[in-house]
Each structure stands twice: as C-alpha cells, then as structure tokens.
Amino acid sequence: MEKQTNSKQWLVAYVRLFHEKKTSERLTQMGIENYVPIQKEVRQWSDRRKTVERVVIPMMIFVHVTTEERSLVVNLPAVSRYMVLRGTSSPAVIPDTQMERFRFMLDFSDETVSLSNELFSPGEQVRVVKGPLSGLEGELITLEGKSKVLVRLDMLGCAQVDIPIGYIEKIKAAK
C-alpha cells in the first residue's frame, strides 16, 4: 500500500477559462509537476504579424501527483475538479507513455498540433525518423488527404500533426 501513495500519476484538472498559465505557475511554485499544452503560432492582422502562445486544450491542466498531492491541486481557487472516469469518482489517469508522446509532439513539432475527440479507427503503428519529431511513435492516419501522426490520450481523444510520408517508417510488430 505504501508504494501506491508515493507513485505519481498524470491526472487532468479542470481550471477556469484563461487561468491555465497562472495555475501552472502557482503549481510550479508549490513544487507540483504540471503541464499546460501550449503552442506558438503566428497571427496575422491587417497591420502586423505577431507570434502568440495558444493553449491547446482550454480549461485543462495536466498534473503529475501523488495521492497526497491531489488535494493540494483542487484546493487552488482556479481549479474546480479532476476529470473522472464515467460512472466513478476516482480521477482518470493518463498513462505515462501517452503523456510522454503528447508532450514530445507539442514541444518539437513545427506544424500545428490539434486535438480531436473523433473516434479514429486504429492506424498503422509508425515511428517518425526525420525532422523535429524524430523518435515519436504513434499511428499513421490519412485525414482530408493529408498524412498525420496520431497519439491517443485516454479520455481526451487524439493529438494529431501533419507529417510528410517520407518522414516515417512502419514499426514491425513483435512476434
């Protein structure tokens, strides 16, 4: 039982709109590992262009916490609750490997990463071998005629990014 309480798990906390970055800063000050998916993009106005940071998943923040740290997060004024599995009261856990792939995709992609809760049929297992996402493993899908690498996140859907077909290789199934 002791090991269970000390192991950290990735959970999703709901926060007030436009409070994602402030909540992240507060959690960091408290020593709680957290992640707000942010992507830089160039916005074009009639008179100028500006690079802005866009929160990829509004009103959500990922926290990597022990059982004891869970209550510290929801006690913050901007945090309302944790995402839970349907029909249960315990917080939904995002597997570590899915979080690693999602964070890698967001941190290194030159292309815009989008999140969708569409139910995609399973794609071919691939690994990116060229470009800034080299090493990322996911599924290859074709959407609107474009090749995309997809990373599934339990409970949240799929993160996807455009990728040239020459940048990937199939992962051979282990037998």
PDB file of C-alpha atoms in Angstrom:
ATOM      1  CA  MET A   1       0.000   0.000   0.000  1.00  0.00           C
ATOM      2  CA  GLU A   2       2.904   2.354   0.764  1.00  0.00           C
ATOM      3  CA  LYS A   3       4.212   2.244  -2.835  1.00  0.00           C
ATOM      4  CA  GLN A   4       0.798   3.252  -4.224  1.00  0.00           C
ATOM      5  CA  THR A   5       0.728   6.552  -2.310  1.00  0.00           C
ATOM      6  CA  ASN A   6       4.258   7.564  -3.356  1.00  0.00           C
ATOM      7  CA  SER A   7       3.912   6.803  -7.064  1.00  0.00           C
ATOM      8  CA  LYS A   8       2.945   9.744  -9.227  1.00  0.00           C
ATOM      9  CA  GLN A   9       0.198   9.655 -11.822  1.00  0.00           C
ATOM     10  CA  TRP A  10      -0.819  12.064 -14.591  1.00  0.00           C
ATOM     11  CA  LEU A  11      -4.288  13.487 -13.918  1.00  0.00           C
ATOM     12  CA  VAL A  12      -6.311  16.145 -15.710  1.00  0.00           C
ATOM     13  CA  ALA A  13      -7.588  19.073 -13.632  1.00  0.00           C
ATOM     14  CA  TYR A  14     -10.271  21.462 -14.865  1.00  0.00           C
ATOM     15  CA  VAL A  15      -9.416  25.144 -14.390  1.00  0.00           C
ATOM     16  CA  ARG A  16     -11.227  28.395 -15.044  1.00  0.00           C
ATOM     17  CA  LEU A  17     -11.009  29.730 -18.588  1.00  0.00           C
ATOM     18  CA  PHE A  18      -7.825  31.749 -19.192  1.00  0.00           C
ATOM     19  CA  HIS A  19      -6.339  30.616 -15.838  1.00  0.00           C
ATOM     20  CA  GLU A  20      -4.249  27.753 -17.256  1.00  0.00           C
ATOM     21  CA  LYS A  21      -0.868  29.555 -17.260  1.00  0.00           C
ATOM     22  CA  LYS A  22      -1.379  31.263 -13.876  1.00  0.00           C
ATOM     23  CA  THR A  23      -2.424  27.950 -12.303  1.00  0.00           C
ATOM     24  CA  SER A  24       0.637  26.265 -13.828  1.00  0.00           C
ATOM     25  CA  GLU A  25       2.925  28.943 -12.337  1.00  0.00           C
ATOM     26  CA  ARG A  26       1.288  28.519  -8.910  1.00  0.00           C
ATOM     27  CA  LEU A  27       1.647  24.715  -9.027  1.00  0.00           C
ATOM     28  CA  THR A  28       5.309  25.047 -10.030  1.00  0.00           C
ATOM     29  CA  GLN A  29       5.878  27.356  -7.041  1.00  0.00           C
ATOM     30  CA  MET A  30       4.282  24.650  -4.851  1.00  0.00           C
ATOM     31  CA  GLY A  31       6.694  22.051  -6.292  1.00  0.00           C
ATOM     32  CA  ILE A  32       3.971  20.140  -8.169  1.00  0.00           C
ATOM     33  CA  GLU A  33       4.917  18.938 -11.647  1.00  0.00           C
ATOM     34  CA  ASN A  34       2.378  20.094 -14.211  1.00  0.00           C
ATOM     35  CA  TYR A  35       1.946  20.599 -17.932  1.00  0.00           C
ATOM     36  CA  VAL A  36      -0.140  23.064 -19.919  1.00  0.00           C
ATOM     37  CA  PRO A  37      -0.072  22.203 -23.641  1.00  0.00           C
ATOM     38  CA  ILE A  38       0.918  25.470 -25.329  1.00  0.00           C
ATOM     39  CA  GLN A  39       1.825  26.076 -28.946  1.00  0.00           C
ATOM     40  CA  LYS A  40       3.283  29.174 -30.570  1.00  0.00           C
ATOM     41  CA  GLU A  41       1.560  30.375 -33.705  1.00  0.00           C
ATOM     42  CA  VAL A  42       1.799  33.435 -35.915  1.00  0.00           C
ATOM     43  CA  ARG A  43      -1.358  35.557 -36.059  1.00  0.00           C
ATOM     44  CA  GLN A  44      -1.894  37.907 -38.986  1.00  0.00           C
ATOM     45  CA  TRP A  45      -3.691  41.228 -38.518  1.00  0.00           C
ATOM     46  CA  SER A  46      -4.239  43.810 -41.236  1.00  0.00           C
ATOM     47  CA  ASP A  47      -1.329  45.921 -39.973  1.00  0.00           C
ATOM     48  CA  ARG A  48       1.049  43.404 -38.376  1.00  0.00           C
ATOM     49  CA  ARG A  49       2.028  39.828 -37.603  1.00  0.00           C
ATOM     50  CA  LYS A  50       2.593  38.589 -34.101  1.00  0.00           C
ATOM     51  CA  THR A  51       3.671  35.296 -32.554  1.00  0.00           C
ATOM     52  CA  VAL A  52       1.261  34.308 -29.792  1.00  0.00           C
ATOM     53  CA  GLU A  53       1.054  31.367 -27.404  1.00  0.00           C
ATOM     54  CA  ARG A  54      -2.130  29.347 -27.722  1.00  0.00           C
ATOM     55  CA  VAL A  55      -3.361  26.936 -25.052  1.00  0.00           C
ATOM     56  CA  VAL A  56      -4.087  23.720 -27.000  1.00  0.00           C
ATOM     57  CA  ILE A  57      -6.663  22.369 -24.525  1.00  0.00           C
ATOM     58  CA  PRO A  58      -8.515  25.262 -22.882  1.00  0.00           C
ATOM     59  CA  MET A  59      -9.590  24.901 -19.243  1.00  0.00           C
ATOM     60  CA  MET A  60      -7.403  21.839 -18.569  1.00  0.00           C
ATOM     61  CA  ILE A  61      -4.034  21.331 -16.930  1.00  0.00           C
ATOM     62  CA  PHE A  62      -2.129  18.062 -16.539  1.00  0.00           C
ATOM     63  CA  VAL A  63      -0.682  17.382 -13.092  1.00  0.00           C
ATOM     64  CA  HIS A  64       1.793  14.654 -12.093  1.00  0.00           C
ATOM     65  CA  VAL A  65       0.893  14.000  -8.477  1.00  0.00           C
ATOM     66  CA  THR A  66       0.974  11.506  -5.629  1.00  0.00           C
ATOM     67  CA  THR A  67      -2.231  10.606  -3.824  1.00  0.00           C
ATOM     68  CA  GLU A  68      -1.319  13.098  -1.070  1.00  0.00           C
ATOM     69  CA  GLU A  69      -0.722  15.941  -3.551  1.00  0.00           C
ATOM     70  CA  ARG A  70      -4.134  15.545  -5.249  1.00  0.00           C
ATOM     71  CA  SER A  71      -5.960  17.624  -2.638  1.00  0.00           C
ATOM     72  CA  LEU A  72      -3.380  20.446  -2.857  1.00  0.00           C
ATOM     73  CA  VAL A  73      -4.238  20.935  -6.533  1.00  0.00           C
ATOM     74  CA  VAL A  74      -8.035  21.064  -6.152  1.00  0.00           C
ATOM     75  CA  ASN A  75      -7.707  23.463  -3.221  1.00  0.00           C
ATOM     76  CA  LEU A  76      -6.436  26.170  -5.589  1.00  0.00           C
ATOM     77  CA  PRO A  77      -9.195  28.718  -6.343  1.00  0.00           C
ATOM     78  CA  ALA A  78      -8.936  28.367 -10.149  1.00  0.00           C
ATOM     79  CA  VAL A  79      -9.185  24.541 -10.085  1.00  0.00           C
ATOM     80  CA  SER A  80     -12.691  23.096  -9.981  1.00  0.00           C
ATOM     81  CA  ARG A  81     -12.163  19.311 -10.078  1.00  0.00           C
ATOM     82  CA  TYR A  82     -10.395  16.370 -11.709  1.00  0.00           C
ATOM     83  CA  MET A  83     -11.586  14.622 -14.838  1.00  0.00           C
ATOM     84  CA  VAL A  84     -13.111  11.313 -13.748  1.00  0.00           C
ATOM     85  CA  LEU A  85     -13.939   8.070 -15.488  1.00  0.00           C
ATOM     86  CA  ARG A  86     -17.626   7.851 -16.355  1.00  0.00           C
ATOM     87  CA  GLY A  87     -19.564   6.245 -13.514  1.00  0.00           C
ATOM     88  CA  THR A  88     -16.760   6.557 -10.952  1.00  0.00           C
ATOM     89  CA  SER A  89     -15.495   9.159  -8.520  1.00  0.00           C
ATOM     90  CA  SER A  90     -11.770   8.455  -8.891  1.00  0.00           C
ATOM     91  CA  PRO A  91      -9.695  10.714 -11.176  1.00  0.00           C
ATOM     92  CA  ALA A  92      -8.917   9.438 -14.662  1.00  0.00           C
ATOM     93  CA  VAL A  93      -5.238   8.543 -15.067  1.00  0.00           C
ATOM     94  CA  ILE A  94      -3.367   9.320 -18.305  1.00  0.00           C
ATOM     95  CA  PRO A  95      -0.689   6.627 -18.859  1.00  0.00           C
ATOM     96  CA  ASP A  96       2.908   7.930 -18.654  1.00  0.00           C
ATOM     97  CA  THR A  97       3.798   6.773 -22.198  1.00  0.00           C
ATOM     98  CA  GLN A  98       0.852   8.675 -23.692  1.00  0.00           C
ATOM     99  CA  MET A  99       1.834  11.843 -21.803  1.00  0.00           C
ATOM    100  CA  GLU A 100       5.461  11.499 -22.933  1.00  0.00           C
ATOM    101  CA  ARG A 101       4.446  11.168 -26.594  1.00  0.00           C
ATOM    102  CA  PHE A 102       1.953  14.053 -26.361  1.00  0.00           C
ATOM    103  CA  ARG A 103       4.479  16.378 -24.690  1.00  0.00           C
ATOM    104  CA  PHE A 104       7.183  15.423 -27.218  1.00  0.00           C
ATOM    105  CA  MET A 105       4.795  16.122 -30.116  1.00  0.00           C
ATOM    106  CA  LEU A 106       3.893  19.566 -28.757  1.00  0.00           C
ATOM    107  CA  ASP A 107       7.430  20.528 -27.760  1.00  0.00           C
ATOM    108  CA  PHE A 108       9.102  19.659 -31.060  1.00  0.00           C
ATOM    109  CA  SER A 109       6.507  19.975 -33.832  1.00  0.00           C
ATOM    110  CA  ASP A 110       6.893  22.789 -36.342  1.00  0.00           C
ATOM    111  CA  GLU A 111       3.341  22.073 -37.514  1.00  0.00           C
ATOM    112  CA  THR A 112       0.197  22.884 -35.525  1.00  0.00           C
ATOM    113  CA  VAL A 113      -0.877  20.053 -33.238  1.00  0.00           C
ATOM    114  CA  SER A 114      -4.627  19.671 -32.995  1.00  0.00           C
ATOM    115  CA  LEU A 115      -6.692  17.665 -30.561  1.00  0.00           C
ATOM    116  CA  SER A 116      -9.793  15.800 -31.651  1.00  0.00           C
ATOM    117  CA  ASN A 117     -12.271  13.594 -29.841  1.00  0.00           C
ATOM    118  CA  GLU A 118     -13.302  11.878 -33.076  1.00  0.00           C
ATOM    119  CA  LEU A 119     -13.177   8.098 -32.928  1.00  0.00           C
ATOM    120  CA  PHE A 120     -10.452   7.241 -35.429  1.00  0.00           C
ATOM    121  CA  SER A 121     -10.091   3.637 -36.459  1.00  0.00           C
ATOM    122  CA  PRO A 122      -6.673   2.307 -35.425  1.00  0.00           C
ATOM    123  CA  GLY A 123      -3.934   3.352 -37.827  1.00  0.00           C
ATOM    124  CA  GLU A 124      -0.696   1.656 -38.732  1.00  0.00           C
ATOM    125  CA  GLN A 125       1.943   1.860 -35.980  1.00  0.00           C
ATOM    126  CA  VAL A 126       4.740   4.170 -37.140  1.00  0.00           C
ATOM    127  CA  ARG A 127       7.858   5.935 -35.905  1.00  0.00           C
ATOM    128  CA  VAL A 128       8.992   9.346 -37.139  1.00  0.00           C
ATOM    129  CA  VAL A 129      12.570   9.031 -38.452  1.00  0.00           C
ATOM    130  CA  LYS A 130      13.246  12.534 -39.843  1.00  0.00           C
ATOM    131  CA  GLY A 131      12.592  16.089 -38.823  1.00  0.00           C
ATOM    132  CA  PRO A 132      11.949  17.682 -35.436  1.00  0.00           C
ATOM    133  CA  LEU A 133       9.609  14.861 -34.292  1.00  0.00           C
ATOM    134  CA  SER A 134      12.199  12.148 -34.942  1.00  0.00           C
ATOM    135  CA  GLY A 135      11.654   9.282 -32.489  1.00  0.00           C
ATOM    136  CA  LEU A 136       7.937   9.918 -31.899  1.00  0.00           C
ATOM    137  CA  GLU A 137       5.816   6.777 -32.116  1.00  0.00           C
ATOM    138  CA  GLY A 138       2.145   6.886 -32.983  1.00  0.00           C
ATOM    139  CA  GLU A 139      -0.413   5.848 -35.578  1.00  0.00           C
ATOM    140  CA  LEU A 140      -0.469   6.873 -39.234  1.00  0.00           C
ATOM    141  CA  ILE A 141      -3.835   8.102 -40.466  1.00  0.00           C
ATOM    142  CA  THR A 142      -4.943   9.994 -43.555  1.00  0.00           C
ATOM    143  CA  LEU A 143      -7.344  12.842 -42.917  1.00  0.00           C
ATOM    144  CA  GLU A 144      -8.631  15.074 -45.708  1.00  0.00           C
ATOM    145  CA  GLY A 145      -5.903  13.719 -47.977  1.00  0.00           C
ATOM    146  CA  LYS A 146      -3.060  14.556 -45.561  1.00  0.00           C
ATOM    147  CA  SER A 147      -0.823  12.116 -43.713  1.00  0.00           C
ATOM    148  CA  LYS A 148      -0.958  12.644 -39.975  1.00  0.00           C
ATOM    149  CA  VAL A 149       0.689  11.031 -36.985  1.00  0.00           C
ATOM    150  CA  LEU A 150      -1.795  10.423 -34.209  1.00  0.00           C
ATOM    151  CA  VAL A 151      -1.110   9.991 -30.489  1.00  0.00           C
ATOM    152  CA  ARG A 152      -4.057   8.723 -28.457  1.00  0.00           C
ATOM    153  CA  LEU A 153      -4.704  10.173 -24.994  1.00  0.00           C
ATOM    154  CA  ASP A 154      -7.097   8.151 -22.861  1.00  0.00           C
ATOM    155  CA  MET A 155     -10.209  10.185 -22.015  1.00  0.00           C
ATOM    156  CA  LEU A 156      -9.167  13.203 -24.117  1.00  0.00           C
ATOM    157  CA  GLY A 157      -9.126  11.884 -27.663  1.00  0.00           C
ATOM    158  CA  CYS A 158      -6.247  12.114 -30.127  1.00  0.00           C
ATOM    159  CA  ALA A 159      -3.499  14.633 -30.752  1.00  0.00           C
ATOM    160  CA  GLN A 160      -2.524  14.795 -34.409  1.00  0.00           C
ATOM    161  CA  VAL A 161       0.003  16.581 -36.557  1.00  0.00           C
ATOM    162  CA  ASP A 162       0.689  16.733 -40.312  1.00  0.00           C
ATOM    163  CA  ILE A 163       3.797  14.814 -41.308  1.00  0.00           C
ATOM    164  CA  PRO A 164       5.421  14.123 -44.680  1.00  0.00           C
ATOM    165  CA  ILE A 165       5.069  10.427 -45.530  1.00  0.00           C
ATOM    166  CA  GLY A 166       8.848  10.216 -46.161  1.00  0.00           C
ATOM    167  CA  TYR A 167       9.487  11.132 -42.507  1.00  0.00           C
ATOM    168  CA  ILE A 168       8.014   7.921 -41.077  1.00  0.00           C
ATOM    169  CA  GLU A 169       8.647   4.194 -41.012  1.00  0.00           C
ATOM    170  CA  LYS A 170       6.388   1.320 -40.029  1.00  0.00           C
ATOM    171  CA  ILE A 171       7.012  -0.298 -36.676  1.00  0.00           C
ATOM    172  CA  LYS A 172       7.408  -4.012 -37.104  1.00  0.00           C
ATOM    173  CA  ALA A 173       5.037  -5.976 -34.879  1.00  0.00           C
ATOM    174  CA  ALA A 174       6.822  -8.011 -32.219  1.00  0.00           C
ATOM    175  CA  LYS A 175       6.031 -11.697 -32.572  1.00  0.00           C
TER     176      LYS A 175
END
